[in-house]
Coordinates of C-alpha atoms and ligand atoms in Angstrom, one line a residue:
M1451 CA 62.5 38.0 -65.8
S1452 CA 59.8 36.2 -63.8
E1453 CA 56.7 34.5 -65.3
A1454 CA 54.7 37.2 -63.7
G1455 CA 56.2 39.8 -65.9
A1456 CA 55.1 38.1 -69.1
R1457 CA 51.5 39.1 -68.3
D1458 CA 49.7 42.3 -69.4
W1459 CA 48.3 43.9 -66.3
G1460 CA 46.1 46.4 -68.1
I1461 CA 47.9 49.6 -67.4
V1462 CA 46.9 52.1 -69.9
K1463 CA 50.0 53.9 -71.1
G1464 CA 49.7 57.4 -72.3
E1465 CA 46.5 58.0 -70.4
I1466 CA 46.3 61.7 -69.6
M1467 CA 46.6 62.4 -65.9
T1468 CA 47.2 66.0 -64.9
E1469 CA 46.5 66.3 -61.2
T1470 CA 49.7 65.9 -59.1
I1471 CA 49.2 63.9 -55.8
I1472 CA 52.8 63.6 -54.7
K1473 CA 55.4 66.4 -55.3
T1474 CA 58.9 66.8 -54.0
E1475 CA 61.2 69.8 -54.4
N1476 CA 64.9 69.6 -54.0
L1477 CA 64.8 66.9 -51.4
H1478 CA 68.0 66.2 -49.5
K1479 CA 68.7 63.7 -46.8
T1480 CA 71.9 63.3 -44.9
Y1481 CA 72.3 60.6 -42.3
T1482 CA 74.9 61.2 -39.6
S1483 CA 76.3 58.3 -37.6
G1484 CA 79.1 59.3 -35.4
A1485 CA 81.6 61.2 -37.6
V1486 CA 80.3 59.6 -40.8
K1487 CA 77.9 61.6 -43.0
T1488 CA 76.0 59.8 -45.8
H1489 CA 74.3 62.0 -48.4
A1490 CA 71.5 59.6 -49.3
L1491 CA 69.5 62.2 -51.3
R1492 CA 71.1 65.2 -53.0
G1493 CA 68.3 67.2 -54.5
V1494 CA 65.3 65.1 -55.7
S1495 CA 62.4 66.9 -57.4
L1496 CA 59.6 64.9 -58.8
E1497 CA 55.9 64.8 -59.5
I1498 CA 53.6 61.8 -59.4
P1499 CA 50.1 62.1 -61.0
R1500 CA 47.0 60.9 -59.1
G1501 CA 46.0 57.4 -60.1
S1502 CA 49.3 56.7 -61.8
F1503 CA 51.5 53.6 -61.6
T1504 CA 55.1 54.8 -61.0
C1505 CA 58.2 52.6 -60.6
I1506 CA 61.3 53.8 -58.8
V1507 CA 64.4 51.9 -60.0
G1508 CA 68.1 52.1 -59.3
P1509 CA 71.1 50.4 -57.8
S1510 CA 71.1 49.2 -54.2
G1511 CA 72.2 51.8 -51.7
H1512 CA 71.4 54.8 -54.0
G1513 CA 68.6 56.3 -52.0
K1514 CA 65.3 54.6 -53.1
S1515 CA 64.1 53.6 -49.7
T1516 CA 65.1 57.0 -48.2
L1517 CA 63.0 58.7 -50.9
M1518 CA 60.0 56.4 -50.1
H1519 CA 60.4 57.1 -46.4
L1520 CA 60.4 60.9 -47.0
I1521 CA 57.5 60.8 -49.4
G1522 CA 55.5 58.8 -46.9
G1523 CA 56.3 61.0 -43.9
L1524 CA 58.2 58.2 -42.1
D1525 CA 61.2 60.4 -41.8
R1526 CA 61.9 64.1 -42.3
P1527 CA 64.2 65.6 -45.0
S1528 CA 67.4 67.5 -44.2
D1529 CA 66.2 70.0 -46.8
G1530 CA 63.5 70.4 -49.4
T1531 CA 59.8 69.8 -49.3
V1532 CA 57.2 67.0 -49.8
H1533 CA 53.6 67.8 -50.8
I1534 CA 51.0 65.1 -50.5
D1535 CA 47.7 66.2 -52.1
G1536 CA 48.7 69.8 -51.6
T1537 CA 49.7 69.5 -48.0
E1538 CA 53.3 70.3 -47.2
L1539 CA 54.5 67.7 -44.8
S1540 CA 57.3 69.8 -43.2
G1541 CA 54.6 72.2 -42.0
L1542 CA 53.1 69.5 -39.9
G1543 CA 53.8 68.6 -36.3
N1544 CA 54.5 65.0 -35.5
R1545 CA 50.9 64.2 -34.6
E1546 CA 49.5 65.8 -37.7
L1547 CA 52.1 64.0 -39.8
A1548 CA 51.2 60.7 -38.2
A1549 CA 47.5 61.4 -39.1
V1550 CA 48.3 62.1 -42.7
R1551 CA 50.4 58.9 -42.9
A1552 CA 47.7 56.8 -41.3
K1553 CA 44.8 58.1 -43.5
R1554 CA 46.3 58.9 -46.9
I1555 CA 49.2 56.5 -47.3
G1556 CA 49.5 52.7 -47.2
F1557 CA 53.0 51.2 -46.9
V1558 CA 54.2 47.8 -48.0
F1559 CA 57.8 46.7 -47.3
Q1560 CA 60.0 44.0 -48.6
F1561 CA 60.0 42.0 -45.3
F1562 CA 56.3 42.4 -44.6
N1563 CA 56.8 43.9 -41.1
L1564 CA 53.9 42.1 -39.6
L1565 CA 53.5 41.8 -35.8
Q1566 CA 54.3 38.1 -35.2
S1567 CA 52.3 37.7 -32.1
L1568 CA 49.1 38.9 -33.7
T1569 CA 46.7 37.2 -36.2
A1570 CA 46.3 38.3 -39.7
Q1571 CA 43.1 40.1 -38.8
E1572 CA 44.6 41.8 -35.7
N1573 CA 47.5 43.0 -37.9
V1574 CA 45.0 44.8 -40.1
E1575 CA 43.0 46.1 -37.2
V1576 CA 46.1 47.7 -35.6
A1577 CA 46.4 50.0 -38.6
M1578 CA 42.7 51.0 -38.2
M1579 CA 43.2 51.8 -34.5
L1580 CA 46.0 54.2 -35.5
A1581 CA 43.7 56.1 -37.9
G1582 CA 40.7 56.1 -35.5
V1583 CA 38.3 53.7 -37.3
P1584 CA 35.5 53.1 -34.8
E1585 CA 36.2 49.9 -32.9
K1586 CA 32.9 48.3 -33.7
D1587 CA 33.7 48.5 -37.5
Q1588 CA 37.3 47.2 -37.3
A1589 CA 36.8 43.4 -37.2
E1590 CA 34.3 43.4 -40.1
R1591 CA 36.4 45.7 -42.2
A1592 CA 39.6 43.7 -41.5
R1593 CA 37.9 40.5 -42.6
A1594 CA 36.6 42.1 -45.8
L1595 CA 40.0 43.4 -46.7
L1596 CA 41.6 40.0 -46.0
A1597 CA 38.9 38.5 -48.3
Q1598 CA 39.8 41.1 -51.0
V1599 CA 43.4 39.9 -51.0
G1600 CA 42.3 36.3 -51.1
L1601 CA 42.8 35.3 -47.5
A1602 CA 39.3 35.0 -46.2
E1603 CA 40.2 31.6 -44.7
K1604 CA 43.3 32.9 -42.9
C1605 CA 42.0 35.7 -40.6
A1606 CA 43.0 33.7 -37.5
A1607 CA 46.4 32.6 -38.8
R1608 CA 49.6 34.2 -37.4
P1609 CA 52.4 35.2 -39.8
S1610 CA 54.5 32.1 -38.9
E1611 CA 51.6 30.0 -40.2
L1612 CA 51.5 31.8 -43.6
S1613 CA 53.7 31.6 -46.7
G1614 CA 55.7 34.6 -47.8
G1615 CA 53.1 35.5 -50.5
Q1616 CA 50.3 35.2 -48.0
Q1617 CA 52.2 37.4 -45.5
Q1618 CA 52.7 40.1 -48.1
R1619 CA 49.0 40.0 -48.9
V1620 CA 48.2 40.5 -45.2
A1621 CA 50.6 43.5 -45.4
I1622 CA 48.7 44.8 -48.4
A1623 CA 45.4 44.4 -46.6
R1624 CA 46.9 46.3 -43.7
A1625 CA 48.1 49.1 -46.1
L1626 CA 44.5 49.3 -47.4
A1627 CA 43.0 49.5 -43.9
N1628 CA 42.2 53.2 -44.0
S1629 CA 41.4 53.4 -47.7
P1630 CA 44.4 55.5 -48.6
D1631 CA 44.7 57.0 -52.1
I1632 CA 48.4 56.3 -52.2
L1633 CA 50.2 53.0 -51.8
L1634 CA 54.0 53.1 -51.4
M1635 CA 55.7 49.8 -51.9
D1636 CA 59.4 49.2 -51.3
E1637 CA 60.5 46.1 -53.1
P1638 CA 57.3 44.3 -52.2
T1639 CA 58.1 41.2 -54.1
G1640 CA 61.9 41.2 -53.4
N1641 CA 61.5 38.4 -50.9
L1642 CA 59.1 36.2 -52.8
D1643 CA 59.4 33.3 -55.3
S1644 CA 58.0 33.9 -58.7
A1645 CA 54.6 32.3 -58.1
A1646 CA 54.0 34.4 -55.0
E1647 CA 55.3 37.4 -56.9
A1648 CA 52.7 36.9 -59.6
E1649 CA 49.9 36.7 -57.0
V1650 CA 51.0 39.9 -55.3
L1651 CA 51.5 41.7 -58.7
E1652 CA 48.0 40.7 -59.8
L1653 CA 46.7 42.3 -56.7
L1654 CA 48.7 45.4 -57.1
F1655 CA 47.5 46.0 -60.6
S1656 CA 43.9 45.4 -59.7
L1657 CA 44.3 48.1 -57.0
H1658 CA 45.7 50.4 -59.6
R1659 CA 42.7 49.7 -61.9
Q1660 CA 40.5 50.7 -58.9
G1661 CA 42.2 54.1 -58.9
K1662 CA 44.9 53.9 -56.3
T1663 CA 48.1 55.8 -56.9
I1664 CA 50.9 53.2 -56.8
V1665 CA 54.6 54.0 -56.3
I1666 CA 56.7 50.9 -56.3
V1667 CA 60.5 50.3 -55.9
T1668 CA 61.3 47.3 -57.8
H1669 CA 64.1 45.4 -59.6
N1670 CA 61.6 43.6 -61.8
N1671 CA 62.1 45.0 -65.3
D1672 CA 58.8 43.7 -66.5
I1673 CA 57.0 45.8 -64.0
A1674 CA 59.1 48.8 -64.9
R1675 CA 58.3 48.3 -68.6
Q1676 CA 54.6 48.5 -68.0
A1677 CA 54.6 51.4 -65.6
Q1678 CA 53.4 54.8 -66.7
Q1679 CA 56.3 56.6 -65.2
V1680 CA 59.8 55.2 -64.3
I1681 CA 62.0 57.3 -62.0
R1682 CA 65.7 56.3 -62.0
V1683 CA 67.5 57.1 -58.7
S1684 CA 71.3 57.1 -59.0
D1685 CA 73.6 58.3 -56.3
G1686 CA 71.0 60.3 -54.5
V1687 CA 69.6 62.1 -57.6
I1688 CA 67.2 61.4 -60.4
S1689 CA 69.2 60.4 -63.5
D1690 CA 68.2 60.4 -67.2
Ligands
ADP2985 N1 69.1 55.2 -41.1 C1 70.3 55.3 -41.8 N2 71.4 55.7 -41.2 C2 72.5 55.9 -41.8 N3 72.7 55.7 -43.1 C3 71.6 55.2 -43.8 C4 70.3 55.0 -43.2 N4 69.4 54.6 -44.1 C5 70.1 54.5 -45.2 N5 71.4 54.9 -45.1 C6 72.4 55.0 -46.2 O1 71.9 55.9 -47.2 C7 72.2 55.4 -48.5 C8 70.9 55.1 -49.3 O2 70.2 54.0 -48.6 P1 68.8 53.5 -49.1 O3 67.9 54.7 -49.3 O4 68.4 52.5 -48.2 O5 69.1 52.9 -50.6 P2 68.3 51.9 -51.5 O6 66.9 51.7 -51.0 O7 68.4 52.5 -52.9 O8 69.1 50.6 -51.4 C9 73.0 54.1 -48.3 O9 74.4 54.5 -48.3 C10 72.7 53.7 -46.9 O10 73.7 53.0 -46.3
MG2986 MG1 65.9 50.0 -50.3

């Protein structure tokens, strides 16, 4: 596929990881718009080990994003359960759920989802405010994270002044704002050219080596080939 895929990112296959950090049981999600019901998920049970690199693959429209949203507590299932680090999300009220999301999970989306009127640094700081990082620490920590993703010089830039790859790296810095154990990435390189994709993947794999649990939806076969676990979603269920 892309040049990026030809690299070896240093994932150790076959490494023994026993502790489960994400677990779903019999997840269902039905969307209702007017008279139309869409059964996006129809009973998904999975386990993801702590520190692993897991790919979710499957055709467009078959429920991958829905699954990511439920795992990350961005939406609630119609039926079934999600456990994050032993906490069952359905047992949480909206405020508690928001707190788990802010502190334990970092999200990265295909279209970056940065706030256009804010600088790179402010975009990262916003995530810290939500998780209650003391205000006096926010600016320094945001600058350190932007430096970590190779954007030390771009703290004051707005998204419109950055390339796609740079915007996605700001989004990754934002996802790291509260030191989450889990990074959920929904086609993070789907909107990037191959050079920018390579930069972003390099960063992702270095985060994996630092111990983050990475769950990534991707159409890049090279990433899937190197992942420790590949989950195939087809028509709202796990196939294989
Ligand atoms: N908010 C929504 N309201 C109604 N239908 C939705 C919504 N989100 C997704 N869907 C539908 O659910 C199915 C699965 O979508 P999605 O999870 O986005 O698939 P994927 O990420 O694999 O492309 C599709 O048929 C899609 O149209
Ligand atoms: Mg999707």
